[in-house]
PDB file of C-alpha atoms in Angstrom:
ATOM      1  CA  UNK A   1     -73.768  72.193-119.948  1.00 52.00           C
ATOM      2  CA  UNK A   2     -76.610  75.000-119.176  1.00 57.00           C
ATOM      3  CA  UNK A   3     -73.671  77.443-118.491  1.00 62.00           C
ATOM      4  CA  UNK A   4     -72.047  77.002-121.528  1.00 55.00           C
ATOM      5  CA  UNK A   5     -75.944  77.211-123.603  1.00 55.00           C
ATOM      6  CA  UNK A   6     -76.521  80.166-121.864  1.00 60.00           C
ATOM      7  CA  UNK A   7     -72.990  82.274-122.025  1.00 64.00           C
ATOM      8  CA  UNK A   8     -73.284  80.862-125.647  1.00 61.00           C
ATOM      9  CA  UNK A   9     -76.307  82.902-126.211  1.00 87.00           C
ATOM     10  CA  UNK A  10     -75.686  85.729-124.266  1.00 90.00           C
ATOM     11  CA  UNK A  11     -72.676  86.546-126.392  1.00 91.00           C
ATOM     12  CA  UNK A  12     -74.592  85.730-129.509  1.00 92.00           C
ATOM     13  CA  UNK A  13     -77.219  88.542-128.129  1.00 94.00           C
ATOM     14  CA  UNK A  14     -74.438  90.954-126.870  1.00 95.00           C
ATOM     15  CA  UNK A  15     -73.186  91.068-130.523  1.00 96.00           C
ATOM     16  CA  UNK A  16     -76.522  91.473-132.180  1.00 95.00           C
ATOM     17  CA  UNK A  17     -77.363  94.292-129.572  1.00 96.00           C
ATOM     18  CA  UNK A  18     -74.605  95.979-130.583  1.00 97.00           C
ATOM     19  CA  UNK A  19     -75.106  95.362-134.183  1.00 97.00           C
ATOM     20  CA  UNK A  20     -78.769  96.955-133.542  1.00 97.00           C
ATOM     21  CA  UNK A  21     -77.388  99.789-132.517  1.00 97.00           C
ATOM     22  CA  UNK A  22     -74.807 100.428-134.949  1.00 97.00           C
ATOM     23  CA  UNK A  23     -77.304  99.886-137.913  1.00 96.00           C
ATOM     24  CA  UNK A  24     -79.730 102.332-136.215  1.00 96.00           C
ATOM     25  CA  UNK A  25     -77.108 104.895-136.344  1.00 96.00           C
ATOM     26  CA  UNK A  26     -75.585 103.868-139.659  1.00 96.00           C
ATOM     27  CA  UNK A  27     -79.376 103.887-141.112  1.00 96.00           C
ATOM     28  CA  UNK A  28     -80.608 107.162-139.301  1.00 95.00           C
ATOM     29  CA  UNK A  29     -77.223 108.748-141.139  1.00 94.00           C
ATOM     30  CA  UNK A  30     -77.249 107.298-144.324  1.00 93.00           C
ATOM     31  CA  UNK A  31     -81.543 108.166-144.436  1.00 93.00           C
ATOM     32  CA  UNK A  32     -82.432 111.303-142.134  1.00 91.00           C
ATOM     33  CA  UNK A  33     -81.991 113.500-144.945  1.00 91.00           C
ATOM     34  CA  UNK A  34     -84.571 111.761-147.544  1.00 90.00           C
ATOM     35  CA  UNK A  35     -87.365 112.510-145.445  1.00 85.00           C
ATOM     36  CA  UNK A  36     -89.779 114.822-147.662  1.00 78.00           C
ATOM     37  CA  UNK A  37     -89.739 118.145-146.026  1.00 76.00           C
ATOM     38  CA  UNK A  38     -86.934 117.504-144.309  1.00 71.00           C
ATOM     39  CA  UNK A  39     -83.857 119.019-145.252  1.00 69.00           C
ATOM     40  CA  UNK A  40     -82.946 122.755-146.114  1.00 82.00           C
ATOM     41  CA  UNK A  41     -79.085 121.959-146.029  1.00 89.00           C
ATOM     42  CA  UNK A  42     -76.623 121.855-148.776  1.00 93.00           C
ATOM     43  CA  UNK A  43     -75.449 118.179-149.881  1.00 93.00           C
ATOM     44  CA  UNK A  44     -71.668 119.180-148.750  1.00 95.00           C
ATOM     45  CA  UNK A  45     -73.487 119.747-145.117  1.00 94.00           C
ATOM     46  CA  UNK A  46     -75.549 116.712-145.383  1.00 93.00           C
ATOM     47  CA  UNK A  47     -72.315 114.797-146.529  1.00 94.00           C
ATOM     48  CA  UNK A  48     -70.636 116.070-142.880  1.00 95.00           C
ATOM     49  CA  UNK A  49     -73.660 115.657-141.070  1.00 93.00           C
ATOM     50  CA  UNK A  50     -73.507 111.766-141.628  1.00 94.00           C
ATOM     51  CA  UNK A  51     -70.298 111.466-141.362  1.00 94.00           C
ATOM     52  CA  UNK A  52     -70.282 112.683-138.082  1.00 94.00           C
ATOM     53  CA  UNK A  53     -73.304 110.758-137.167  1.00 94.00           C
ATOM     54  CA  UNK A  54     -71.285 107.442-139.142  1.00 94.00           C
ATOM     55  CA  UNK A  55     -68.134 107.960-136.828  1.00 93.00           C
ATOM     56  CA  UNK A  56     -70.889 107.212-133.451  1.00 94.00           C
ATOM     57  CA  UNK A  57     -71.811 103.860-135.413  1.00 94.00           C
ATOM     58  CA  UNK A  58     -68.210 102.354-135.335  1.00 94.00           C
ATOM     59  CA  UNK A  59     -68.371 102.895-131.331  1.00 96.00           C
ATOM     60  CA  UNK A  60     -70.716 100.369-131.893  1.00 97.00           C
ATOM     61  CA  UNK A  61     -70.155  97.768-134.825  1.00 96.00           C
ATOM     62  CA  UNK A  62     -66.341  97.510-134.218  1.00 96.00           C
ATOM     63  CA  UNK A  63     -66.824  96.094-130.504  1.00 97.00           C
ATOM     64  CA  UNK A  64     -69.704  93.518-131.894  1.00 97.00           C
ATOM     65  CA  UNK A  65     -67.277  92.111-134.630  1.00 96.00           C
ATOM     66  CA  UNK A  66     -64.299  92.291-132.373  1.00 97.00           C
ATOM     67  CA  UNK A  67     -66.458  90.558-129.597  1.00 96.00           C
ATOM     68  CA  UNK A  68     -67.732  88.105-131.893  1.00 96.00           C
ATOM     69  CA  UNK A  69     -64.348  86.661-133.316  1.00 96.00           C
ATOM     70  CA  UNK A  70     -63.370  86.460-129.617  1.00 95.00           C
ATOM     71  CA  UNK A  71     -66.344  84.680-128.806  1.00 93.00           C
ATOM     72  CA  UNK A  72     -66.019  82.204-132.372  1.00 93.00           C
ATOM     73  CA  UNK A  73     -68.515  83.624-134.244  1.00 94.00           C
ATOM     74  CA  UNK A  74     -67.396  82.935-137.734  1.00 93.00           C
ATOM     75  CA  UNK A  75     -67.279  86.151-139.937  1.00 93.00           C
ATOM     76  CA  UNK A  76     -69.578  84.903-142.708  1.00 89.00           C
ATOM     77  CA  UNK A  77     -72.061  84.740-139.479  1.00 90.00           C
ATOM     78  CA  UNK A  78     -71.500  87.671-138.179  1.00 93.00           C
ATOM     79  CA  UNK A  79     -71.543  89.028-141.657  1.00 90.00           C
ATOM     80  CA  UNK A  80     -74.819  87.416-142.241  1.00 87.00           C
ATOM     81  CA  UNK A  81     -76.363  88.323-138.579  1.00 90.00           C
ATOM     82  CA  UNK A  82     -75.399  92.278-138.988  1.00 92.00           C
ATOM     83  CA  UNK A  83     -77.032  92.342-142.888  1.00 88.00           C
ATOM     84  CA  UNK A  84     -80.104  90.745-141.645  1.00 87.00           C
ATOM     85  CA  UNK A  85     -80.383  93.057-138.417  1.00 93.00           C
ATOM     86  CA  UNK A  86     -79.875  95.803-141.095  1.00 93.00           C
ATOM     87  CA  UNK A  87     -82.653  95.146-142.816  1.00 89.00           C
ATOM     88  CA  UNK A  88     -84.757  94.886-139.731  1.00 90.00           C
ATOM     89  CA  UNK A  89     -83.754  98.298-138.508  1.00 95.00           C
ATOM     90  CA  UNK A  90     -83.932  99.898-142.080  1.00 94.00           C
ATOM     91  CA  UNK A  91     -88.077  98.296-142.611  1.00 93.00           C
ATOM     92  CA  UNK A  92     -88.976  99.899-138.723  1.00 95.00           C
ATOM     93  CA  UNK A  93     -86.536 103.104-139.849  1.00 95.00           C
ATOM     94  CA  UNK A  94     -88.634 103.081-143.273  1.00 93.00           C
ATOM     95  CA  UNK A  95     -91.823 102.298-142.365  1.00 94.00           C
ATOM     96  CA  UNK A  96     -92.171 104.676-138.933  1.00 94.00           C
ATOM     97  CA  UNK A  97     -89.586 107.617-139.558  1.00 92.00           C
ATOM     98  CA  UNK A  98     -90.104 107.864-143.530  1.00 92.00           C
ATOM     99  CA  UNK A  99     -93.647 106.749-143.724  1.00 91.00           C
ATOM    100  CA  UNK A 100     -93.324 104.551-146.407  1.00 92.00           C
ATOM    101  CA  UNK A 101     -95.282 101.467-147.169  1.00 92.00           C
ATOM    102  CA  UNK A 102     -93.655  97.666-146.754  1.00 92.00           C
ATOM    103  CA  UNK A 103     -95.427  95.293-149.227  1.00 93.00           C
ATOM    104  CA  UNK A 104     -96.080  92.046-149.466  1.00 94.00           C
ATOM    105  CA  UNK A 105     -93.185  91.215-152.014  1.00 94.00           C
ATOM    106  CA  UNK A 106     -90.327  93.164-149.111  1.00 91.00           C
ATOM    107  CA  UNK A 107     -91.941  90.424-146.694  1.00 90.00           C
ATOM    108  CA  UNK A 108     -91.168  87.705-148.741  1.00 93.00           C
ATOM    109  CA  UNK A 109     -87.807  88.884-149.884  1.00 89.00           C
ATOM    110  CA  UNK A 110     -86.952  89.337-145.937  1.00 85.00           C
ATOM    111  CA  UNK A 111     -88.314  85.734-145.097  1.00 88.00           C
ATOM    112  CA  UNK A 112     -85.448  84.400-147.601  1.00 89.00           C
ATOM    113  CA  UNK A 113     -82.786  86.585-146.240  1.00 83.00           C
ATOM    114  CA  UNK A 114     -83.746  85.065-142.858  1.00 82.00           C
ATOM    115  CA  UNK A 115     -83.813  81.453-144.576  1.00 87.00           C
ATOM    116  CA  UNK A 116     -79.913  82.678-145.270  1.00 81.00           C
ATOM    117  CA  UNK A 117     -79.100  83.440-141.775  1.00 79.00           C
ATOM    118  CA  UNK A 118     -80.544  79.919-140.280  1.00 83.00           C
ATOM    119  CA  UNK A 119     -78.582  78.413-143.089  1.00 84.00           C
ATOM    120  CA  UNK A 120     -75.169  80.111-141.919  1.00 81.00           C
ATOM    121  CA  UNK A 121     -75.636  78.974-138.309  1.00 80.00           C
ATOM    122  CA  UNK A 122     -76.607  75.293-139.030  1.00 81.00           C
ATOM    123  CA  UNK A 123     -73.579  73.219-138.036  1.00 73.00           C
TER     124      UNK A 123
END
């Protein structure tokens, strides 16, 4: 019984490692550019420049959703698990790369996204 609790978990944290990482990437792409001061490129370059930092994040998300249908992780889950790992990545990605504030009203809208994701796993 332990074996099975604990390979059950490690695939449940394999995925959302890899998930972690692909919404790092996906975020750092989508966000590098809005950074004030940072960008002296043209949108058409910025436009390339993500894509080609985008193509790095499917090395990463396709694995964790291919992984986690082999594993019977139901996709609303794993839909569920990667939007609330996105949201963690983009408030650390916000708050240390972009220096922008998180208030008290992004906590609470984050605690009921989280209330979501215990709701999709409850059996």
């Amino acid at each position: 019984m332990y074996c099975y609790f604990y390979r059950l978990n490690m695939h449940y944290l394999t995925v959302a490692a890899l998930l972690a990482v692909s919404n790092f990437v996906m975020t750092f792409a989508w966000y590098w550019h809005i950074k004030p001061g940072q960008t002296a490129f043209p949108l058409w370059q910025i436009v390339l420049i993500s894509w080609g930092i985008a193509l790095l994040e499917y090395c990463f998300v396709v694995p964790a959703n291919h992984f986690g249908a082999a594993w019977h992780i139901k996709p609303f889950q794993l839909k569920i698990m990667q939007e609330a790992i996105t949201l963690t990545v983009f408030v650390l990605f916000a708050v240390f790369y972009l220096q922008d504030s998180f208030k008290w009203n992004y906590a609470v809208s984050f605690v009921l996204i989280l209330g979501a994701v215990y709701f999709a796993f409850k059996h």
